[in-house]
Short mmCIF file of C-alpha atoms in Angstrom, two decimals:
data_model
loop_
_atom_site.label_atom_id
_atom_site.label_comp_id
_atom_site.label_asym_id
_atom_site.label_seq_id
_atom_site.Cartn_x
_atom_site.Cartn_y
_atom_site.Cartn_z
CA UNK N 50 0.00 0.00 0.00
CA UNK N 51 2.99 2.24 0.63
CA UNK N 52 4.55 1.66 -2.75
CA UNK N 53 3.14 4.53 -4.73
CA UNK N 54 4.04 4.08 -8.36
CA UNK N 55 6.27 6.69 -9.87
CA UNK N 56 5.35 6.22 -13.50
CA UNK N 57 2.02 7.14 -15.00
CA UNK N 58 1.92 10.93 -14.65
CA UNK N 59 -0.32 12.45 -17.27
CA UNK N 60 -0.02 16.02 -18.40
CA UNK N 61 -2.78 17.45 -20.54
CA UNK N 62 -1.82 20.91 -21.82
CA UNK N 63 -4.20 23.29 -23.57
CA UNK N 64 -5.87 20.43 -25.39
CA UNK N 65 -8.61 21.25 -27.88
CA UNK N 66 -10.64 19.09 -30.19
CA UNK N 67 -12.72 20.43 -33.06
CA UNK N 68 -14.69 18.02 -35.18
CA UNK N 69 -15.16 18.70 -38.86
CA UNK N 70 -12.86 21.73 -39.02
CA UNK N 71 -13.98 22.46 -42.58
CA UNK N 72 -17.75 22.63 -42.29
CA UNK N 73 -19.99 23.24 -39.31
CA UNK N 74 -17.52 23.27 -36.45
CA UNK N 75 -18.28 21.26 -33.38
CA UNK N 76 -15.97 22.18 -30.54
CA UNK N 77 -15.78 19.11 -28.34
CA UNK N 78 -12.89 20.19 -26.12
CA UNK N 79 -11.50 23.64 -25.48
CA UNK N 80 -8.31 24.55 -23.67
CA UNK N 81 -8.19 21.60 -21.32
CA UNK N 82 -5.21 21.66 -18.99
CA UNK N 83 -4.79 19.25 -16.14
CA UNK N 84 -1.88 17.60 -14.39
CA UNK N 85 -2.51 14.09 -13.14
CA UNK N 86 -0.02 12.85 -10.58
CA UNK N 87 1.43 9.39 -11.04
CA UNK N 88 -0.68 6.93 -9.12
CA UNK N 89 -3.59 9.25 -8.43
CA UNK N 90 -7.23 8.41 -8.99
CA UNK N 91 -8.79 11.09 -11.18
CA UNK N 92 -12.47 11.22 -11.92
CA UNK N 93 -13.93 13.37 -14.68
CA UNK N 94 -17.55 14.37 -14.09
CA UNK N 95 -19.82 16.30 -16.37
CA UNK N 96 -23.11 16.23 -18.21
CA UNK N 97 -23.56 13.98 -21.23
CA UNK N 98 -21.87 15.31 -24.35
CA UNK N 99 -19.27 17.35 -22.46
CA UNK N 100 -16.38 15.65 -24.21
CA UNK N 101 -15.25 13.37 -21.39
CA UNK N 102 -15.10 10.37 -23.66
CA UNK N 103 -13.37 12.37 -26.39
CA UNK N 104 -10.68 13.34 -23.91
CA UNK N 105 -10.29 9.72 -22.81
CA UNK N 106 -10.07 8.58 -26.42
CA UNK N 107 -7.27 11.01 -27.16
CA UNK N 108 -5.28 9.59 -24.24
CA UNK N 109 -6.11 6.01 -25.26
CA UNK N 110 -5.01 6.67 -28.81
CA UNK N 111 -8.36 6.21 -30.52
CA UNK N 112 -8.71 9.89 -31.36
CA UNK N 113 -6.44 12.86 -32.12
CA UNK N 114 -6.33 16.37 -30.69
CA UNK N 115 -6.57 19.49 -32.81
CA UNK N 116 -4.74 21.73 -30.30
CA UNK N 117 -2.40 21.29 -27.35
CA UNK N 118 -0.33 18.33 -26.22
CA UNK N 119 -0.65 15.33 -23.97
CA UNK N 120 2.40 13.93 -22.20
CA UNK N 121 2.66 10.60 -20.43
CA UNK N 122 5.63 10.52 -18.06
CA UNK N 123 7.01 13.58 -19.84
CA UNK N 124 7.00 11.82 -23.20
CA UNK N 125 4.85 13.37 -25.90
CA UNK N 126 1.84 11.14 -26.43
CA UNK N 127 -0.44 13.22 -28.56
CA UNK N 128 -0.37 16.53 -30.43
CA UNK N 129 -2.04 17.78 -33.61
CA UNK N 130 0.85 16.52 -35.73
CA UNK N 131 1.51 13.52 -33.56
CA UNK N 132 -1.27 10.95 -33.74
CA UNK N 133 -1.09 8.48 -30.86
CA UNK N 134 -1.37 4.71 -31.15
CA UNK N 135 -3.33 2.61 -28.70
CA UNK N 136 -1.10 0.60 -26.43
CA UNK N 137 -1.07 -1.64 -23.40
CA UNK N 138 0.43 1.13 -21.23
CA UNK N 139 -3.01 2.83 -21.41
CA UNK N 140 -5.70 0.19 -21.15
CA UNK N 141 -9.33 1.14 -21.58
CA UNK N 142 -12.34 -0.37 -19.86
CA UNK N 143 -15.27 0.49 -22.08
CA UNK N 144 -18.74 1.69 -21.21
CA UNK N 145 -20.58 -1.31 -22.59
CA UNK N 146 -17.90 -3.86 -21.91
CA UNK N 147 -15.55 -5.44 -24.37
CA UNK N 148 -14.74 -8.87 -23.03
CA UNK N 149 -14.44 -11.16 -26.05
CA UNK N 150 -17.65 -13.20 -25.79
CA UNK N 151 -16.12 -16.09 -27.75
CA UNK N 152 -13.29 -16.58 -25.26
CA UNK N 153 -13.38 -17.94 -21.73
CA UNK N 154 -12.97 -15.68 -18.72
CA UNK N 155 -9.42 -16.92 -18.21
CA UNK N 156 -8.46 -16.36 -21.84
CA UNK N 157 -9.87 -12.85 -21.65
CA UNK N 158 -8.00 -12.13 -18.45
CA UNK N 159 -4.61 -13.24 -19.74
CA UNK N 160 -4.85 -12.14 -23.36
CA UNK N 161 -2.95 -8.85 -22.94
CA UNK N 162 0.44 -10.09 -21.77
CA UNK N 163 0.13 -13.31 -23.77
CA UNK N 164 -0.63 -11.53 -27.05
CA UNK N 165 2.14 -9.04 -26.40
CA UNK N 166 4.48 -11.99 -25.91
CA UNK N 167 5.46 -10.80 -22.42
CA UNK N 168 4.21 -13.85 -20.55
CA UNK N 169 3.61 -17.52 -21.17
CA UNK N 170 -0.03 -18.57 -20.92
CA UNK N 171 0.52 -20.64 -17.76
CA UNK N 172 2.36 -17.86 -16.02
CA UNK N 173 -0.27 -15.29 -16.91
CA UNK N 174 -3.03 -17.72 -15.93
CA UNK N 175 -1.62 -18.13 -12.43
CA UNK N 176 -1.45 -14.38 -12.06
CA UNK N 177 -4.98 -13.93 -13.43
CA UNK N 178 -6.41 -16.54 -11.07
CA UNK N 179 -4.91 -14.68 -8.16
CA UNK N 180 -6.39 -11.35 -9.29
CA UNK N 181 -9.78 -12.89 -10.05
CA UNK N 182 -9.89 -14.46 -6.61
CA UNK N 183 -9.08 -11.09 -5.10
CA UNK N 184 -12.18 -9.55 -6.68
CA UNK N 185 -14.37 -12.42 -5.53
CA UNK N 186 -14.36 -14.36 -8.78
CA UNK N 187 -13.06 -17.81 -7.98
CA UNK N 188 -13.89 -20.82 -10.13
CA UNK N 189 -15.40 -18.99 -13.10
CA UNK N 190 -12.27 -19.19 -15.26
CA UNK N 191 -13.74 -21.69 -17.72
CA UNK N 192 -17.01 -19.83 -18.21
CA UNK N 193 -17.83 -17.50 -21.06
CA UNK N 194 -18.63 -13.81 -20.49
CA UNK N 195 -22.19 -14.38 -21.68
CA UNK N 196 -22.77 -16.58 -18.64
CA UNK N 197 -21.76 -13.89 -16.14
CA UNK N 198 -23.73 -11.10 -14.54
CA UNK N 199 -22.98 -7.47 -15.37
CA UNK N 200 -21.03 -6.90 -12.16
CA UNK N 201 -18.91 -10.00 -12.69
CA UNK N 202 -18.10 -8.96 -16.26
CA UNK N 203 -16.93 -5.54 -15.14
CA UNK N 204 -14.63 -7.10 -12.56
CA UNK N 205 -13.16 -9.52 -15.12
CA UNK N 206 -12.59 -6.60 -17.44
CA UNK N 207 -10.76 -4.63 -14.78
CA UNK N 208 -8.59 -7.65 -14.04
CA UNK N 209 -7.91 -8.00 -17.78
CA UNK N 210 -6.72 -4.40 -17.81
CA UNK N 211 -4.65 -4.49 -14.61
CA UNK N 212 -2.76 -7.66 -15.48
CA UNK N 213 -0.99 -5.58 -18.15
CA UNK N 214 0.33 -3.30 -15.42
CA UNK N 215 -0.59 -0.25 -17.46
CA UNK N 216 0.83 3.14 -16.58
CA UNK N 217 -2.66 4.47 -16.64
CA UNK N 218 -6.04 2.79 -16.47
CA UNK N 219 -8.79 4.47 -18.46
CA UNK N 220 -12.36 3.70 -17.41
CA UNK N 221 -15.19 5.12 -19.48
CA UNK N 222 -18.33 5.05 -17.33
CA UNK N 223 -17.66 1.41 -16.60
CA UNK N 224 -20.44 0.93 -14.06
CA UNK N 225 -23.15 2.80 -15.91
CA UNK N 226 -25.25 -0.22 -16.76
CA UNK N 227 -25.13 -1.73 -13.28
CA UNK N 228 -27.88 -1.53 -10.70
CA UNK N 229 -27.13 0.49 -7.56
CA UNK N 230 -26.34 -2.47 -5.31
CA UNK N 231 -24.04 -4.20 -7.79
CA UNK N 232 -22.41 -0.88 -8.51
CA UNK N 233 -21.42 -0.27 -4.89
CA UNK N 234 -19.92 -3.75 -4.63
CA UNK N 235 -17.90 -3.38 -7.82
CA UNK N 236 -16.73 0.09 -6.75
CA UNK N 237 -15.32 -1.34 -3.54
CA UNK N 238 -13.54 -4.09 -5.46
CA UNK N 239 -12.04 -1.47 -7.76
CA UNK N 240 -10.75 0.51 -4.78
CA UNK N 241 -9.37 -2.65 -3.23
CA UNK N 242 -7.35 -3.35 -6.39
CA UNK N 243 -6.33 0.29 -6.55
CA UNK N 244 -5.10 0.32 -2.96
CA UNK N 245 -3.16 -2.85 -3.63
CA UNK N 246 -1.23 -1.40 -6.55
CA UNK N 247 -1.97 2.31 -6.88
CA UNK N 248 -1.61 3.33 -10.47
CA UNK N 249 -2.94 6.33 -12.33
CA UNK N 250 -6.66 6.05 -12.99
CA UNK N 251 -8.62 8.18 -15.45
CA UNK N 252 -12.24 7.50 -14.65
CA UNK N 253 -15.29 8.98 -16.33
CA UNK N 254 -18.74 9.15 -14.82
CA UNK N 255 -21.71 11.42 -14.46
CA UNK N 256 -22.56 10.01 -11.10
CA UNK N 257 -21.35 12.58 -8.56
CA UNK N 258 -21.48 10.25 -5.58
CA UNK N 259 -19.43 7.68 -7.44
CA UNK N 260 -16.90 10.36 -8.35
CA UNK N 261 -16.35 11.51 -4.79
CA UNK N 262 -16.27 7.99 -3.42
CA UNK N 263 -13.53 6.85 -5.78
CA UNK N 264 -11.43 9.91 -6.47
CA UNK N 265 -8.35 11.65 -5.18
CA UNK N 266 -9.18 14.43 -7.59
CA UNK N 267 -12.52 15.24 -9.18
CA UNK N 268 -12.46 17.25 -12.40
CA UNK N 269 -15.77 18.87 -13.26
CA UNK N 270 -16.29 19.63 -16.93
CA UNK N 271 -18.64 22.04 -18.64
CA UNK N 272 -21.02 21.19 -21.38
CA UNK N 273 -20.10 21.76 -25.04
CA UNK N 274 -17.55 23.10 -25.65
CA UNK N 275 -15.98 20.86 -23.00
CA UNK N 276 -13.87 22.89 -20.60
CA UNK N 277 -12.66 22.37 -17.09
CA UNK N 278 -14.96 24.07 -14.63
CA UNK N 279 -13.51 23.01 -11.34
CA UNK N 280 -10.86 20.74 -9.86
CA UNK N 281 -11.45 19.43 -6.34
CA UNK N 282 -9.30 17.32 -4.10
CA UNK N 283 -11.03 14.63 -2.15
CA UNK N 284 -8.88 14.54 0.96
CA UNK N 285 -10.45 11.48 2.51
CA UNK N 286 -8.51 8.55 3.83
CA UNK N 287 -8.04 5.26 2.06
CA UNK N 288 -9.02 2.47 2.20
CA UNK N 289 -12.58 3.71 1.82
CA UNK N 290 -15.79 1.79 2.26
CA UNK N 291 -19.34 2.82 1.60
CA UNK N 292 -19.65 3.94 5.21
CA UNK N 293 -18.02 7.24 4.29
CA UNK N 294 -20.92 8.10 1.97
CA UNK N 295 -22.82 9.61 4.87
CA UNK N 296 -19.91 11.42 6.50
CA UNK N 297 -20.09 15.20 6.69
CA UNK N 298 -16.90 15.76 4.76
CA UNK N 299 -18.13 13.51 1.96
CA UNK N 300 -21.47 15.27 1.70
CA UNK N 301 -19.82 18.69 1.70
CA UNK N 302 -17.62 17.78 -1.26
CA UNK N 303 -20.51 16.11 -3.03
CA UNK N 304 -22.69 19.18 -2.62
CA UNK N 305 -20.00 21.48 -3.89
CA UNK N 306 -19.73 19.41 -7.06
CA UNK N 307 -23.48 19.12 -7.44
CA UNK N 308 -23.84 22.89 -7.23
CA UNK N 309 -21.19 23.39 -9.89
CA UNK N 310 -22.56 20.70 -12.15
CA UNK N 311 -26.21 21.62 -11.86
CA UNK N 312 -25.95 24.74 -14.00
CA UNK N 313 -24.02 22.78 -16.58
CA UNK N 314 -26.57 20.01 -16.66
CA UNK N 315 -29.31 22.61 -17.19
CA UNK N 316 -27.34 24.18 -20.05
CA UNK N 317 -26.80 20.80 -21.64
CA UNK N 318 -30.48 20.01 -21.29
CA UNK N 319 -31.57 23.30 -22.80
CA UNK N 320 -29.09 22.94 -25.65
CA UNK N 321 -30.58 19.53 -26.33
CA UNK N 322 -34.08 21.04 -26.36
CA UNK N 323 -32.97 23.70 -28.82
CA UNK N 324 -31.45 21.09 -31.08
CA UNK N 325 -34.69 19.14 -31.02
CA UNK N 326 -36.72 22.27 -31.74
CA UNK N 327 -34.48 23.33 -34.62
CA UNK J 35 -30.92 -23.34 -33.06
CA UNK J 36 -34.14 -24.30 -34.71
CA UNK J 37 -35.66 -27.22 -32.95
CA UNK J 38 -39.17 -28.45 -32.80
CA UNK J 39 -40.41 -27.60 -29.31
CA UNK J 40 -42.16 -30.96 -29.05
CA UNK J 41 -40.65 -33.81 -31.09
CA UNK J 42 -43.85 -35.86 -31.23
CA UNK J 43 -45.53 -33.00 -33.12
CA UNK J 44 -42.91 -33.50 -35.80
CA UNK J 45 -43.70 -37.18 -36.12
CA UNK J 46 -47.39 -36.37 -36.20
CA UNK J 47 -46.76 -33.91 -39.06
CA UNK J 48 -44.74 -36.41 -41.06
CA UNK J 49 -47.34 -39.11 -40.41
CA UNK J 50 -50.10 -36.83 -41.68
CA UNK J 51 -48.11 -36.16 -44.83
CA UNK J 52 -47.74 -39.87 -45.62
CA UNK J 53 -51.37 -40.48 -44.78
CA UNK J 54 -52.45 -37.74 -47.19
CA UNK J 55 -50.26 -39.34 -49.88
CA UNK J 56 -51.87 -42.69 -49.24
CA UNK J 57 -55.39 -41.29 -49.26
CA UNK J 58 -54.97 -39.10 -52.35
CA UNK J 59 -53.00 -41.55 -54.47
CA UNK J 60 -53.51 -45.13 -53.31
CA UNK J 61 -57.03 -45.00 -51.88
CA UNK J 62 -59.04 -42.42 -53.80
CA UNK J 63 -57.06 -41.82 -57.03
CA UNK J 64 -58.03 -38.22 -56.54
CA UNK J 65 -57.64 -35.89 -59.56
CA UNK J 66 -54.19 -36.00 -61.18
CA UNK J 67 -52.71 -37.55 -58.05
CA UNK J 68 -53.75 -40.87 -59.65
CA UNK J 69 -50.77 -40.46 -62.04
CA UNK J 70 -48.32 -40.54 -59.16
CA UNK J 71 -46.67 -43.66 -57.70
CA UNK J 72 -48.59 -44.94 -54.71
CA UNK J 73 -47.27 -44.74 -51.19
CA UNK J 74 -47.49 -48.48 -50.66
CA UNK J 75 -45.88 -49.44 -53.96
CA UNK J 76 -43.07 -46.93 -53.45
CA UNK J 77 -42.24 -48.23 -49.97
CA UNK J 78 -42.52 -51.81 -51.21
CA UNK J 79 -40.12 -51.08 -54.07
CA UNK J 80 -37.70 -49.36 -51.69
CA UNK J 81 -37.44 -52.37 -49.34
CA UNK J 82 -37.67 -55.00 -52.09
CA UNK J 83 -34.58 -57.27 -52.38
CA UNK J 84 -35.48 -57.71 -56.06
CA UNK J 85 -36.83 -54.29 -57.06
CA UNK J 86 -38.84 -54.02 -60.27
CA UNK J 87 -36.86 -51.07 -61.55
CA UNK J 88 -33.47 -51.99 -60.14
CA UNK J 89 -33.15 -49.49 -57.26
CA UNK J 90 -33.82 -50.37 -53.62
CA UNK J 91 -32.11 -50.58 -50.25
CA UNK J 92 -30.72 -53.98 -51.35
CA UNK J 93 -29.08 -52.97 -54.62
CA UNK J 94 -25.54 -51.73 -55.00
CA UNK J 95 -26.67 -49.25 -57.67
CA UNK J 96 -28.61 -47.31 -55.04
CA UNK J 97 -25.49 -46.82 -52.95
CA UNK J 98 -23.42 -46.03 -56.02
CA UNK J 99 -25.73 -43.11 -56.80
CA UNK J 100 -25.69 -41.95 -53.17
CA UNK J 101 -21.92 -42.17 -53.01
CA UNK J 102 -21.47 -40.30 -56.32
CA UNK J 103 -23.63 -37.44 -55.12
CA UNK J 104 -22.25 -37.34 -51.59
CA UNK J 105 -18.63 -37.05 -52.58
CA UNK J 106 -19.46 -34.34 -55.12
CA UNK J 107 -21.42 -32.34 -52.56
CA UNK J 108 -18.91 -32.67 -49.77
CA UNK J 109 -15.94 -32.10 -52.05
CA UNK J 110 -17.49 -28.96 -53.50
CA UNK J 111 -18.69 -27.80 -50.08
CA UNK J 112 -15.26 -28.26 -48.51
CA UNK J 113 -13.50 -26.29 -51.24
CA UNK J 114 -16.18 -23.58 -51.17
CA UNK J 115 -15.91 -23.27 -47.39
CA UNK J 116 -12.15 -23.03 -47.48
CA UNK J 117 -11.97 -20.53 -50.33
CA UNK J 118 -15.16 -18.66 -49.46
CA UNK J 119 -14.31 -17.97 -45.82
CA UNK J 120 -10.73 -17.03 -46.72
CA UNK J 121 -11.82 -14.56 -49.37
CA UNK J 122 -14.65 -13.24 -47.19
CA UNK J 123 -12.30 -12.62 -44.28
CA UNK J 124 -9.76 -10.93 -46.54
CA UNK J 125 -12.54 -8.71 -47.87
CA UNK J 126 -13.58 -7.82 -44.36
CA UNK J 127 -10.02 -7.22 -43.29
CA UNK J 128 -8.71 -5.14 -46.18
CA UNK J 129 -10.66 -2.21 -47.59
CA UNK J 130 -8.56 -2.33 -50.76
CA UNK J 131 -9.21 -6.00 -51.39
CA UNK J 132 -12.90 -5.48 -50.72
CA UNK J 133 -13.03 -2.52 -53.10
CA UNK J 134 -11.45 -4.65 -55.80
CA UNK J 135 -13.54 -7.77 -55.40
CA UNK J 136 -16.93 -6.68 -54.12
CA UNK J 137 -18.29 -5.37 -57.46
CA UNK J 138 -17.32 -8.61 -59.24
CA UNK J 139 -18.97 -10.63 -56.52
CA UNK J 140 -22.16 -8.62 -56.81
CA UNK J 141 -22.21 -9.06 -60.59
CA UNK J 142 -21.53 -12.80 -60.58
CA UNK J 143 -23.62 -13.76 -57.58
CA UNK J 144 -27.06 -13.06 -59.12
CA UNK J 145 -26.40 -15.26 -62.16
CA UNK J 146 -28.58 -18.32 -61.57
CA UNK J 147 -26.59 -21.50 -61.21
CA UNK J 148 -28.50 -23.06 -64.14
CA UNK J 149 -27.08 -20.39 -66.44
CA UNK J 150 -23.56 -21.50 -65.53
CA UNK J 151 -24.13 -25.07 -66.75
CA UNK J 152 -23.05 -24.62 -70.41
CA UNK J 153 -20.01 -22.60 -69.44
CA UNK J 154 -18.97 -25.16 -66.84
CA UNK J 155 -19.29 -27.98 -69.39
CA UNK J 156 -17.21 -26.07 -71.93
CA UNK J 157 -14.56 -24.97 -69.44
CA UNK J 158 -14.06 -28.01 -67.24
CA UNK J 159 -12.81 -31.31 -68.66
CA UNK J 160 -14.63 -34.62 -68.29
CA UNK J 161 -18.07 -35.16 -66.81
CA UNK J 162 -17.17 -35.07 -63.16
CA UNK J 163 -15.51 -31.68 -62.87
CA UNK J 164 -18.36 -29.62 -64.37
CA UNK J 165 -20.73 -31.09 -61.78
CA UNK J 166 -18.39 -30.45 -58.88
CA UNK J 167 -17.62 -27.00 -60.26
CA UNK J 168 -21.27 -26.00 -60.43
CA UNK J 169 -21.97 -27.38 -56.98
CA UNK J 170 -18.98 -25.47 -55.67
CA UNK J 171 -20.03 -22.22 -57.29
CA UNK J 172 -23.43 -22.12 -55.62
CA UNK J 173 -21.89 -22.53 -52.17
CA UNK J 174 -18.92 -20.29 -52.88
CA UNK J 175 -20.77 -16.98 -53.33
CA UNK J 176 -23.05 -17.51 -50.35
CA UNK J 177 -20.09 -18.32 -48.14
CA UNK J 178 -18.09 -15.26 -49.22
CA UNK J 179 -20.99 -12.90 -48.69
CA UNK J 180 -21.92 -14.22 -45.26
CA UNK J 181 -18.33 -14.26 -44.10
CA UNK J 182 -17.94 -10.64 -45.17
CA UNK J 183 -21.15 -9.72 -43.38
CA UNK J 184 -19.87 -11.59 -40.36
CA UNK J 185 -16.65 -9.57 -40.22
CA UNK J 186 -18.60 -6.35 -40.68
CA UNK J 187 -21.00 -7.31 -37.91
CA UNK J 188 -18.25 -7.38 -35.27
CA UNK J 189 -18.69 -4.54 -32.78
CA UNK J 190 -15.79 -2.07 -33.30
CA UNK J 191 -15.25 -2.00 -29.54
CA UNK J 192 -13.60 -5.44 -29.78
CA UNK J 193 -11.05 -4.10 -32.25
CA UNK J 194 -10.34 -1.16 -29.97
CA UNK J 195 -9.99 -3.42 -26.98
CA UNK J 196 -7.62 -5.72 -28.88
CA UNK J 197 -5.46 -2.81 -30.01
CA UNK J 198 -5.44 -1.37 -26.52
CA UNK J 199 -4.36 -4.75 -25.15
CA UNK J 200 -1.47 -4.88 -27.60
CA UNK J 201 -2.71 -7.55 -30.04
CA UNK J 202 -0.74 -7.85 -33.28
CA UNK J 203 -2.65 -7.68 -36.57
CA UNK J 204 -2.38 -11.47 -36.78
CA UNK J 205 -3.66 -11.77 -33.23
CA UNK J 206 -6.65 -9.62 -34.15
CA UNK J 207 -7.30 -11.83 -37.17
CA UNK J 208 -7.13 -15.05 -35.18
CA UNK J 209 -8.87 -13.97 -31.98
CA UNK J 210 -11.27 -11.22 -33.01
CA UNK J 211 -12.12 -11.43 -36.71
CA UNK J 212 -12.44 -15.18 -37.18
CA UNK J 213 -14.35 -16.03 -34.00
CA UNK J 214 -16.40 -12.85 -34.26
CA UNK J 215 -17.51 -13.68 -37.79
CA UNK J 216 -18.23 -17.32 -37.01
CA UNK J 217 -21.97 -16.98 -36.30
CA UNK J 218 -22.57 -15.41 -39.72
CA UNK J 219 -20.18 -17.81 -41.40
CA UNK J 220 -22.23 -20.72 -40.16
CA UNK J 221 -25.47 -19.15 -41.29
CA UNK J 222 -23.77 -18.90 -44.69
CA UNK J 223 -22.62 -22.51 -44.55
CA UNK J 224 -26.14 -23.69 -43.79
CA UNK J 225 -27.47 -21.87 -46.84
CA UNK J 226 -24.45 -23.03 -48.85
CA UNK J 227 -25.17 -26.65 -48.01
CA UNK J 228 -28.71 -26.28 -49.36
CA UNK J 229 -27.41 -24.51 -52.45
CA UNK J 230 -24.94 -27.37 -53.00
CA UNK J 231 -27.67 -30.00 -53.16
CA UNK J 232 -29.76 -27.81 -55.41
CA UNK J 233 -27.06 -27.21 -57.98
CA UNK J 234 -25.80 -30.78 -57.69
CA UNK J 235 -29.09 -32.15 -58.92
CA UNK J 236 -29.28 -29.58 -61.71
CA UNK J 237 -25.72 -30.35 -62.79
CA UNK J 238 -26.22 -34.12 -62.62
CA UNK J 239 -29.33 -33.87 -64.76
CA UNK J 240 -27.36 -31.89 -67.31
CA UNK J 241 -24.13 -33.77 -67.40
CA UNK J 242 -24.06 -36.76 -65.07
CA UNK J 243 -23.59 -40.47 -65.59
CA UNK J 244 -24.40 -41.38 -62.01
CA UNK J 245 -25.69 -39.70 -58.92
CA UNK J 246 -29.08 -39.03 -57.43
CA UNK J 247 -29.94 -36.12 -59.70
CA UNK J 248 -29.04 -38.18 -62.75
CA UNK J 249 -31.07 -41.11 -61.51
CA UNK J 250 -34.19 -39.09 -60.70
CA UNK J 251 -34.25 -37.87 -64.27
CA UNK J 252 -33.56 -41.35 -65.67
CA UNK J 253 -36.41 -42.76 -63.63
CA UNK J 254 -38.74 -40.12 -64.98
CA UNK J 255 -37.53 -40.77 -68.53
CA UNK J 256 -38.12 -44.52 -68.29
CA UNK J 257 -41.42 -44.10 -66.38
CA UNK J 258 -40.06 -45.74 -63.23
CA UNK J 259 -42.00 -43.46 -60.93
CA UNK J 260 -41.43 -45.49 -57.76
CA UNK J 261 -37.69 -45.15 -58.24
CA UNK J 262 -38.13 -41.44 -58.82
CA UNK J 263 -39.86 -41.06 -55.46
CA UNK J 264 -37.27 -43.20 -53.68
CA UNK J 265 -34.49 -40.97 -54.99
CA UNK J 266 -36.37 -37.82 -54.04
CA UNK J 267 -36.88 -39.07 -50.51
CA UNK J 268 -33.20 -39.99 -50.34
CA UNK J 269 -32.23 -36.47 -51.44
CA UNK J 270 -34.47 -35.04 -48.75
CA UNK J 271 -32.95 -37.25 -46.11
CA UNK J 272 -29.34 -36.58 -47.12
CA UNK J 273 -30.01 -32.85 -47.33
CA UNK J 274 -31.41 -32.92 -43.82
CA UNK J 275 -28.51 -34.92 -42.43
CA UNK J 276 -25.89 -32.70 -44.03
CA UNK J 277 -27.55 -29.55 -42.67
CA UNK J 278 -27.67 -31.17 -39.26
CA UNK J 279 -23.96 -31.93 -39.55
CA UNK J 280 -23.21 -28.26 -40.23
CA UNK J 281 -25.30 -27.31 -37.19
CA UNK J 282 -23.45 -29.84 -35.08
CA UNK J 283 -20.07 -28.41 -36.05
CA UNK J 284 -21.44 -24.90 -35.42
CA UNK J 285 -22.51 -25.84 -31.91
CA UNK J 286 -19.11 -27.39 -31.28
CA UNK J 287 -17.18 -24.33 -32.45
CA UNK J 288 -19.45 -21.75 -30.84
CA UNK J 289 -19.98 -23.19 -27.41
CA UNK J 290 -19.79 -19.66 -26.01
CA UNK J 291 -22.89 -18.80 -27.96
CA UNK J 292 -25.02 -21.83 -27.22
CA UNK J 293 -24.21 -21.54 -23.56
CA UNK J 294 -24.96 -17.83 -23.40
CA UNK J 295 -28.19 -18.34 -25.33
CA UNK J 296 -29.22 -21.11 -22.99
CA UNK J 297 -29.59 -18.34 -20.41
CA UNK J 298 -28.04 -18.21 -17.00
#
């Protein structure tokens, strides 16, 4: 728990993203600057369509920026003339899940290091079994993802990401489709894994409570064009359990974010109404 | 998988069919049904050790025809599967290859298999190769198209995940594209198997010296209607069994799907 990782610092500097620069411009991101410490848990909150996923995609290497630079451990990752490639140092856990349904749980869990040629299957399998057991998933290795519940799938997917020992873990609203009870369980498992090996986490959600519960730093974004509205530090002790949800400190931070985000949510809603009316 | 919810209903249906045959042909000689071979005489011919027209369960000729047709169908089907899935996957994988080949495919595919018969006879030597060639062709196009659709049907998120996890292009091919396209490929293979039997019979009628399609036409020509019906029933049975075989292989290769569909 003491061994804070030193690699995995992410520096996002004046990043902008404009879609369709020729025709009707859509500004998805505007002048985003944020420094993410190595090993810190960062949660981006904002209304739908605020460009959170776009920002994540530029870090993951699925999308390019049209202004600014992104550095990972002081190495240029992305710039307008420097298109990034996806890589196993920045693993993504997707919104709707991306476990390969035609492969067993174990195959899914080990496929990163095995496909990269870094580990033999047996070696990776032993490691994966250990991680799976740690998130309460013992004895499901031979099953297929289609046989698992939503919460189990998300945990397998997080294990699949972590086994690569990425510098940064990118989670794009991973718990969105889960019911409230399952969600709280999976959140605690995620924190347990995080406390075990703290590595940089870039987490997207529009659930404020989830943001505060998980984060070291919460970054509140505005609606289109996506800008940073507020950066808050959640100075609450780890390990955390759901008992802190009712603590005064927790509620104070949560309310501060809610107040900031409420206006943005209204703007996003009204913009949506205008688009529908037009 | 398509399965009758209650098997006995299936037997009841088949029984009703045979009963209707018996009533219309054997018992009442109703309308033009009186021209057809009777149910009783057909069955009797089929199980007769000394059949009137030379074809029954006890004659080697019967099995010769079955064997001729079977090896043509399975030979053509195997080659079509191998080539068709390979080309389909290449088309799904490479935009350039797809751009080159897709228009040709769309021009050739609608040509009815019967229209290919003269060309196949001119092009391919002997009597055997034109038949196999035509049988192959029918399955080939269906397999390509369904394989291509299968590759296209794969959710892009799996490609992103694979890239993010550091898969090589070959790894993506082996572990994302091929298994991801498999459900559509097998739909294609099912249709291809049907198309194989269809064009086999057409080709055998046109150019065969043996085989079930050849024999059904011979029986008609020599007014051996019982034999004709026996061969038709045999074609039905073999077609059913070969489709079932494709389904069996599909279930084997896509256990993940059958298990997930079974519901947990």
